[in-house]
Short mmCIF file of C-alpha atoms and ligand atoms in Angstrom, two decimals:
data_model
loop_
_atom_site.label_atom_id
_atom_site.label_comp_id
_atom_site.label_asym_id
_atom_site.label_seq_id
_atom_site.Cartn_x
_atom_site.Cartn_y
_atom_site.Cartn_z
CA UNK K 5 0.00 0.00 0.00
CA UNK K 6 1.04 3.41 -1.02
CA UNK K 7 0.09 6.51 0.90
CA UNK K 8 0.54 10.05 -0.52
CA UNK K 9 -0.52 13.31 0.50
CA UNK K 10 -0.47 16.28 -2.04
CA UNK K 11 0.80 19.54 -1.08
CA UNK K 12 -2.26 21.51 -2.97
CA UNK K 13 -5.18 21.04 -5.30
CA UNK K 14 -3.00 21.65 -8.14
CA UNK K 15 -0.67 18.56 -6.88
CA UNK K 16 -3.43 16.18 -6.32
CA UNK K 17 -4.56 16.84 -10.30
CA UNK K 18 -1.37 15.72 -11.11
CA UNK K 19 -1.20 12.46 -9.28
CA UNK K 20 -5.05 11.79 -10.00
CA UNK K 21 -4.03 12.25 -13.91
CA UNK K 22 -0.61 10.43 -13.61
CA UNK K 23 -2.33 7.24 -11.10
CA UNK K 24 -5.40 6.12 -13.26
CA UNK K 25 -5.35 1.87 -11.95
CA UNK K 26 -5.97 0.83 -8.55
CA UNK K 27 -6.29 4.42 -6.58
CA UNK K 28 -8.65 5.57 -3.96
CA UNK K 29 -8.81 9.13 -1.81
CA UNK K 30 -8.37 9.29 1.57
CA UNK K 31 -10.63 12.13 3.60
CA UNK K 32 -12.52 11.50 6.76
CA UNK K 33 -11.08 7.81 6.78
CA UNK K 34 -14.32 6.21 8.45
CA UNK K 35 -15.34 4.19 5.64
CA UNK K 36 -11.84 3.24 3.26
CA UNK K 37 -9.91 2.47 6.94
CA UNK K 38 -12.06 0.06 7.88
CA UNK K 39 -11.84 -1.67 3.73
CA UNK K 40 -8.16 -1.53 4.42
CA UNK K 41 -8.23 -3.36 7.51
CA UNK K 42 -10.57 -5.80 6.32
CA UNK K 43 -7.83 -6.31 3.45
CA UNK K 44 -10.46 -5.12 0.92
CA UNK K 45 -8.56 -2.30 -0.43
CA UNK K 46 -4.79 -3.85 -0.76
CA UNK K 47 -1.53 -3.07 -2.97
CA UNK K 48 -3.47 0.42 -3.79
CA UNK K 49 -2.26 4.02 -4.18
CA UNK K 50 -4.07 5.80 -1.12
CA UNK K 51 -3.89 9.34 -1.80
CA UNK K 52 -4.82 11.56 1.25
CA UNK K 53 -7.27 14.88 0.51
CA UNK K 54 -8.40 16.21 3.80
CA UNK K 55 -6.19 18.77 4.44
CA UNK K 56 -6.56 19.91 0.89
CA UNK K 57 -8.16 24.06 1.49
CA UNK K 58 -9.76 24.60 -1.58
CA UNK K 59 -12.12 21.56 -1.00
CA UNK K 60 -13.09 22.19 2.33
CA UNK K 61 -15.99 24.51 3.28
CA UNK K 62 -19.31 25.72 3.41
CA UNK K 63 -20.23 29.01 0.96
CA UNK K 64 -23.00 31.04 -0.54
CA UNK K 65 -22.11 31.51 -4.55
CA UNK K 66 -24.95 32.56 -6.41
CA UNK K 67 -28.42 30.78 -6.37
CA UNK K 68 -26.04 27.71 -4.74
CA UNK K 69 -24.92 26.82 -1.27
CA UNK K 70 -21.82 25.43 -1.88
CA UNK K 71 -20.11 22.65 -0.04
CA UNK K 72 -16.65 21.28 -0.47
CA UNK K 73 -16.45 17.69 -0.73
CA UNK K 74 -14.06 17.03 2.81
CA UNK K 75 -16.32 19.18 4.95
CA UNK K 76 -17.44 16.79 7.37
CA UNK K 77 -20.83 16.40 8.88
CA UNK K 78 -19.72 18.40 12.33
CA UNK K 79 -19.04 21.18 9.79
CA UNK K 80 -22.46 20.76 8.04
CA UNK K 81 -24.51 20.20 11.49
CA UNK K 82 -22.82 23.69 13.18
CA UNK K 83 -22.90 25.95 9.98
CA UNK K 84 -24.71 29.25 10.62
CA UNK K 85 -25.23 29.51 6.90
CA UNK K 86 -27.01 26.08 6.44
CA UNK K 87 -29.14 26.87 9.59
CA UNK K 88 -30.57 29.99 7.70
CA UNK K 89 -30.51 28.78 4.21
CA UNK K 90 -31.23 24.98 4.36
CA UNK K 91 -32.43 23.97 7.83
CA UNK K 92 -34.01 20.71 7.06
CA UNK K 93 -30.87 19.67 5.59
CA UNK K 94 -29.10 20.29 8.47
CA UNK K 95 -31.46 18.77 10.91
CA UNK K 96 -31.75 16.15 9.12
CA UNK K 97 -27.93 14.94 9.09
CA UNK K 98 -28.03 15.35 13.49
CA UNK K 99 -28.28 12.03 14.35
CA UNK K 100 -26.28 10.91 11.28
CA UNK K 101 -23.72 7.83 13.40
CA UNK K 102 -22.13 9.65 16.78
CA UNK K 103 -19.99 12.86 17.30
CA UNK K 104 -17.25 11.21 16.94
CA UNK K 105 -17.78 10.43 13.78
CA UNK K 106 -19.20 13.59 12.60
CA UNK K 107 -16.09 15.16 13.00
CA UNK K 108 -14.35 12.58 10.75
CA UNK K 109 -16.74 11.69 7.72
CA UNK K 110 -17.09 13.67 5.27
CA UNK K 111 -20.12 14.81 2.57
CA UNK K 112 -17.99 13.62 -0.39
CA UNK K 113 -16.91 10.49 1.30
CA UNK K 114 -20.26 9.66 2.09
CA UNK K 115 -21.24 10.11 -1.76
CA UNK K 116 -18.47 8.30 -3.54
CA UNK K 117 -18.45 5.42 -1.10
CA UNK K 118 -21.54 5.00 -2.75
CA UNK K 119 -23.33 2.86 -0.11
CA UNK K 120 -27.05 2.33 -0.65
CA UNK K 121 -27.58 3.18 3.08
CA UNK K 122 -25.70 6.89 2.41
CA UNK K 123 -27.76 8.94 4.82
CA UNK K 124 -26.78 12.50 2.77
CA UNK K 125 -27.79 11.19 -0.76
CA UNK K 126 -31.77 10.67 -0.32
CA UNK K 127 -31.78 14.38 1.27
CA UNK K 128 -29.73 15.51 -0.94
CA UNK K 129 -31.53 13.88 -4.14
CA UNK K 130 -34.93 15.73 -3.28
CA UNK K 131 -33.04 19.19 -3.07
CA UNK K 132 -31.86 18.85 -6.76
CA UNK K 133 -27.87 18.78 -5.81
CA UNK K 134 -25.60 18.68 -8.18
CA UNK K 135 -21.44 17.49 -8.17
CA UNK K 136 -18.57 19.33 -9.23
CA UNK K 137 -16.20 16.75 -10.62
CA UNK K 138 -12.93 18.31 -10.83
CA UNK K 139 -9.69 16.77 -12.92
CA UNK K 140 -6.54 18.42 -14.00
CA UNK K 141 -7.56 19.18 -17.24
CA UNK K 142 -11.64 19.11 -16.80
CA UNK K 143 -14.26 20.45 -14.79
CA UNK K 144 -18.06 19.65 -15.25
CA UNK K 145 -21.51 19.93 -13.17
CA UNK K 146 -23.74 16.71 -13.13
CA UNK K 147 -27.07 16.19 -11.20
CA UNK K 148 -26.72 13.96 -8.56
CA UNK K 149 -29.72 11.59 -10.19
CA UNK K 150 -27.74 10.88 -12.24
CA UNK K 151 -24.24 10.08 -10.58
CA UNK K 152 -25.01 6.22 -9.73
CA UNK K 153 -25.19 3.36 -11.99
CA UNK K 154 -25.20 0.47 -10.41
CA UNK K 155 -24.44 -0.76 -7.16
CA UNK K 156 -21.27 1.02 -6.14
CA UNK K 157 -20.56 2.22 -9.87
CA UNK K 158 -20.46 5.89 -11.22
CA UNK K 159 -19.67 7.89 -13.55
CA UNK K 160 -16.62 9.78 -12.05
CA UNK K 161 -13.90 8.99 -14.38
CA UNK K 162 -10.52 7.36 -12.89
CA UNK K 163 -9.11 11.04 -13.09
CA UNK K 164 -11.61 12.88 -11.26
CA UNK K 165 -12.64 13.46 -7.74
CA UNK K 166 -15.45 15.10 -6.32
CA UNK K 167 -14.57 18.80 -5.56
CA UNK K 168 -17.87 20.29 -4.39
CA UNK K 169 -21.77 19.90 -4.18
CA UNK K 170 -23.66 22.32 -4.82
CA UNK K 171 -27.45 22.70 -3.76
CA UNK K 172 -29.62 25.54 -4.90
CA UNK K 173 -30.15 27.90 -2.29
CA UNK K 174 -33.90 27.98 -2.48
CA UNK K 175 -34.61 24.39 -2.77
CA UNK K 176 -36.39 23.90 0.47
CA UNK K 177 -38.39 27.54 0.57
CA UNK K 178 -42.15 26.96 0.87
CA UNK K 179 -42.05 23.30 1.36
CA UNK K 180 -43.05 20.72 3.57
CA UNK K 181 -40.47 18.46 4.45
CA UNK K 182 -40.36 15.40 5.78
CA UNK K 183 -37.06 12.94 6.68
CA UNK K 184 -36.88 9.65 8.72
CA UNK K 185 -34.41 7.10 9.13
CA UNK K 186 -35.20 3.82 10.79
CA UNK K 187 -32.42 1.84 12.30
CA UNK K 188 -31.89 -0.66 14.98
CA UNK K 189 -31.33 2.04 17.10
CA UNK K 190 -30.88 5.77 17.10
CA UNK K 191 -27.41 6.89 17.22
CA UNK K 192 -24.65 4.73 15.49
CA UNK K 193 -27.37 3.06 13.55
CA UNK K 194 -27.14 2.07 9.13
CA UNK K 195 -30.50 2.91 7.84
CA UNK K 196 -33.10 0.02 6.88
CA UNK K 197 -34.45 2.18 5.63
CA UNK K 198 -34.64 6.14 4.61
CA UNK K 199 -36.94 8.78 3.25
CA UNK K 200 -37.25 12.00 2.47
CA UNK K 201 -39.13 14.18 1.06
CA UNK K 202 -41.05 17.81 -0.26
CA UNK K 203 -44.03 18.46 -1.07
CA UNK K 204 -46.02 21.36 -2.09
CA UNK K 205 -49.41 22.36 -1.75
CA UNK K 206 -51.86 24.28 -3.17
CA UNK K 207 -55.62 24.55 -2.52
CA UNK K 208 -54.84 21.30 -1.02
CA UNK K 209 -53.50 20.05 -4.10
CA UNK K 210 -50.03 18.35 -4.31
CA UNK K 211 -48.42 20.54 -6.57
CA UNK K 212 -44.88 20.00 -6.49
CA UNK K 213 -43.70 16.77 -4.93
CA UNK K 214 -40.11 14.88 -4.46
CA UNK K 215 -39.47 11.64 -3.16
CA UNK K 216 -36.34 9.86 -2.63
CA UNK K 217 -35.48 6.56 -0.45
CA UNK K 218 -32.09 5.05 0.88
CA UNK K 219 -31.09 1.26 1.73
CA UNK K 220 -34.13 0.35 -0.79
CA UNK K 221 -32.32 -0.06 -4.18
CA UNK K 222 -28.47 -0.58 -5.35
CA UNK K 223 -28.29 2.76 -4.36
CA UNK K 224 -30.81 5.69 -2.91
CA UNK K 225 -32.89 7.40 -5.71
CA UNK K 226 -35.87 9.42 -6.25
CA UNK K 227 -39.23 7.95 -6.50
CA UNK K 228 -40.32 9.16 -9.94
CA UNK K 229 -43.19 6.94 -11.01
CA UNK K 230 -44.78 7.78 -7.43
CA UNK K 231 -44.03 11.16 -7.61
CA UNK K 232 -46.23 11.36 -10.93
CA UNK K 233 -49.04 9.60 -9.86
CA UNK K 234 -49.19 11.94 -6.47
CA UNK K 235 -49.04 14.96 -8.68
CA UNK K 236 -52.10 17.03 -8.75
CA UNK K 237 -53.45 14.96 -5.95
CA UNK K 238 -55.66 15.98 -2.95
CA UNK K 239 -54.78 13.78 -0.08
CA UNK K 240 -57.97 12.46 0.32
CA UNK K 241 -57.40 11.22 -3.48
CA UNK K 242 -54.46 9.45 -2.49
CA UNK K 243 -55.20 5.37 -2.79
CA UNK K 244 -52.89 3.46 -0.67
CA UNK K 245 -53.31 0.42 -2.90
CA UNK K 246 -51.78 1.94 -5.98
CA UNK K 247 -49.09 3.17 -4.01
CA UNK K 248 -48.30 -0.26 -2.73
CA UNK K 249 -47.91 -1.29 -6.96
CA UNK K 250 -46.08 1.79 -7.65
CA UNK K 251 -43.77 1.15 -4.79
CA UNK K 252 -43.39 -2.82 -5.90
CA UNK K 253 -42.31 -1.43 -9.38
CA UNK K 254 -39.84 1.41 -8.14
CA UNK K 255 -38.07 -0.46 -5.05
CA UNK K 256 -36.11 -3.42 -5.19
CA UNK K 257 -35.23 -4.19 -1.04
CA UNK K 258 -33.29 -6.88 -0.12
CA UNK K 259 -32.86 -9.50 2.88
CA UNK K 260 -29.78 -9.03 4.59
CA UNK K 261 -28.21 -9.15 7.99
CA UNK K 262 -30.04 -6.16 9.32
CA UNK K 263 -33.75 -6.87 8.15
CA UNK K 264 -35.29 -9.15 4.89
CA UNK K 265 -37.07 -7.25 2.30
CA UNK K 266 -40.63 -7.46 3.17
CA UNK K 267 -40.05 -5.37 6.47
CA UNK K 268 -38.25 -2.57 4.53
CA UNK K 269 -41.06 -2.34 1.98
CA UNK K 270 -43.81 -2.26 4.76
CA UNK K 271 -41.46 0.28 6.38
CA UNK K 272 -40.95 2.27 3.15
CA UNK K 273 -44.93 2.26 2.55
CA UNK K 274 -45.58 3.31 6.60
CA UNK K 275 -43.18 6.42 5.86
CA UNK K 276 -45.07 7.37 3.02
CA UNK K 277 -48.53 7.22 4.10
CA UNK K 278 -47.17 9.01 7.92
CA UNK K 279 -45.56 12.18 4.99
CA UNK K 280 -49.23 12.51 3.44
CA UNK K 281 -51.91 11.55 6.08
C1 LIG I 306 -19.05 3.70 13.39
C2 LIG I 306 -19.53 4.19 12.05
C3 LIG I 306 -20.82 4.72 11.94
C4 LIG I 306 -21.30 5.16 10.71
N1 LIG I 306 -22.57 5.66 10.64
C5 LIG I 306 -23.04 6.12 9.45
C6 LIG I 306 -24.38 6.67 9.36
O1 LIG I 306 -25.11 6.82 10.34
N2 LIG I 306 -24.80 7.06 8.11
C7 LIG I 306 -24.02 6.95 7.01
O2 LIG I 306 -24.47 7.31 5.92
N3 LIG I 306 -22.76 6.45 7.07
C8 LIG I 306 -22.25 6.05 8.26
N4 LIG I 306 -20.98 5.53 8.34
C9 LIG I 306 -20.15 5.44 7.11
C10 LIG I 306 -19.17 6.64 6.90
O3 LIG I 306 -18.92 7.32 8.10
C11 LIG I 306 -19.72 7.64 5.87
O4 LIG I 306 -20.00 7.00 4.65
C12 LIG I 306 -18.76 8.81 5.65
O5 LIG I 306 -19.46 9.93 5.17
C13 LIG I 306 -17.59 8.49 4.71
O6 LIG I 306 -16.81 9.66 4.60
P1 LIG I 306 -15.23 9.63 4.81
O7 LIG I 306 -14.75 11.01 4.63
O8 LIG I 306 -14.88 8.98 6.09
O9 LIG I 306 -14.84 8.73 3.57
P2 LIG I 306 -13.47 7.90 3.35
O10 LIG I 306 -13.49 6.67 4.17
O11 LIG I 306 -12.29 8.79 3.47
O12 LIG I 306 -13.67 7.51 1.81
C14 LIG I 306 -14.73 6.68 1.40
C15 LIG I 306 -14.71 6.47 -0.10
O13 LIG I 306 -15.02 7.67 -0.79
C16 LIG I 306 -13.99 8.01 -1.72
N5 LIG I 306 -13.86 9.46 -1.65
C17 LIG I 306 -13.78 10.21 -0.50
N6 LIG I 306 -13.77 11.52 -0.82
C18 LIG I 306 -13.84 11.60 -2.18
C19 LIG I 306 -13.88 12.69 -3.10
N7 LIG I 306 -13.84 13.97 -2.71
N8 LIG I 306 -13.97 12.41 -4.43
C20 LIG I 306 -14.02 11.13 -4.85
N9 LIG I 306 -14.00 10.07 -4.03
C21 LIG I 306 -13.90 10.29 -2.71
C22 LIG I 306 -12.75 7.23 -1.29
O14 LIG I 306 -11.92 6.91 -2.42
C23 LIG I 306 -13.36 6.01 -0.64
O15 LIG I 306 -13.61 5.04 -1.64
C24 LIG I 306 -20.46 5.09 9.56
C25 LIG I 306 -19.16 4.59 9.69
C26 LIG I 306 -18.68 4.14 10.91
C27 LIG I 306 -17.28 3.61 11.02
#
């Protein structure tokens, strides 16, 4: 194993450019340690980011709040700035693990370890965030819907890392929000399952609505076949039943060692029908 640490930003383009095979970043630590010890991760180049400036930080630029990729969840859960601009993000990510680590992961981390049970990514899926992917030679804006492939594939080339996300500063004004995690327990706890969501309302219509759901798929998405059948909907119009056959067609839940799939989809469709009743 090979462990370097750039002196800048401009360093680490270099030595993402020059190391294409067998590479992986090294910020918070919390989740790539732990693959290390596990002898997941061997003979790689480990190049360390977290002390890099320029991708550390929390900023207003525009009609975005900017957030550099190592700024770890401590970072997120204090900022003044969040707390005025985006304050169901930021209560949102409070219980995310323990303090401890909250002052270790980090946002980007989080993203490009690409778990399904990534307790940012639902959040930040129904506030329309988008990546900066940053290489020596590129630099270019995707929407986060769109990032994942596959489980734990996407599309950040071998050059790239993730330099910033950036969420529209008005993406939670006038809505009603709605985020809950269900664990085993409720600190240090991997999500069975997530949701979040906004909604809209007018003249008790649903008039804008976003949906997205964690630990439910190969990774957490939005929910756009429900979202268009709740559109234009009254909540008395709402029929559970169809929801239950939009829900079989848009999750795909799994049994594993934390709970089998038939409790997360009953747990999924609970969360739903507790955001609209
Ligand atoms: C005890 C414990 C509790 C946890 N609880 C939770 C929880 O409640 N919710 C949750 O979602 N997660 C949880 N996690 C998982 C982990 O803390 C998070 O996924 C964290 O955000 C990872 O960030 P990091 O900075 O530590 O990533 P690292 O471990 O440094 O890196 C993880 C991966 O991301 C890549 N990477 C990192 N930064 C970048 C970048 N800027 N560009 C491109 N690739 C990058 C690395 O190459 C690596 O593959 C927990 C972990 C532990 C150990």
């Amino acid at each position: 194993m090979k462990f370097i640490k750039p002196a800048n930003l401009k360093e680490l383009y270099e030595i993402t450019s020059k190391t294409k095979k067998n590479k992986h970043y090294l910020a918070g630590g919390t989740d790539i340690n732990i693959q290390i010890k596990k002898n997941i991760i061997k003979n790689s180049t480990i190049i360390l980011i977290n002390h890099i400036k320029e991708l550390n930080g929390i900023a207003e630029d525009g009609n975005y709040i900017v957030i550099g990729s190592t700024t770890t969840f401590q970072q997120i859960i204090e900022s003044d700035l969040l707390n005025k601009k985006l304050p169901f993000f930021q209560n949102s990510l409070k219980n995310f693990a323990s303090p401890l680590i909250q002052s270790l992961a980090t946002i980007g981390g989080n993203i490009a370890n690409s778990s399904p049970t990534a307790d940012v990514v639902p959040l930040l899926l129904v506030l329309d965030a988008k990546l900066e992917l940053c290489s020596k030679d590129n630099n270019r804006i995707v929407n986060l819907k769109n990032f994942y492939l596959g489980y734990k594939k996407f599309i950040l080339n071998s050059d790239e890392i993730i330099k910033a996300i950036l969420i529209p500063i008005n993406a939670e004004n006038g809505f009603d929000t709605f985020y809950q995690k269900v664990g085993s327990r409720k600190a240090l706890s991997i999500a069975k399952v997530s949701l979040a969501g906004l909604k809209k309302l007018k003249n008790k219509k649903i008039v804008e609505i976003k949906l997205a759901v964690g630990s439910l798929n190969e990774y957490p998405r939005r929910l756009f076949l429900l979202e268009k059948y709740l559109i234009n909907k009254k909540n008395t119009e709402i029929d559970y039943s169809e929801i239950r056959d939009i829900l079989h067609k848009e999750i795909t839940p799994i049994t594993d060692l934390r709970s089998d799939k038939e409790y997360r989809f009953e747990v999924c469709f609970n969360l739903i029908k507790k955001f609209f009743m």
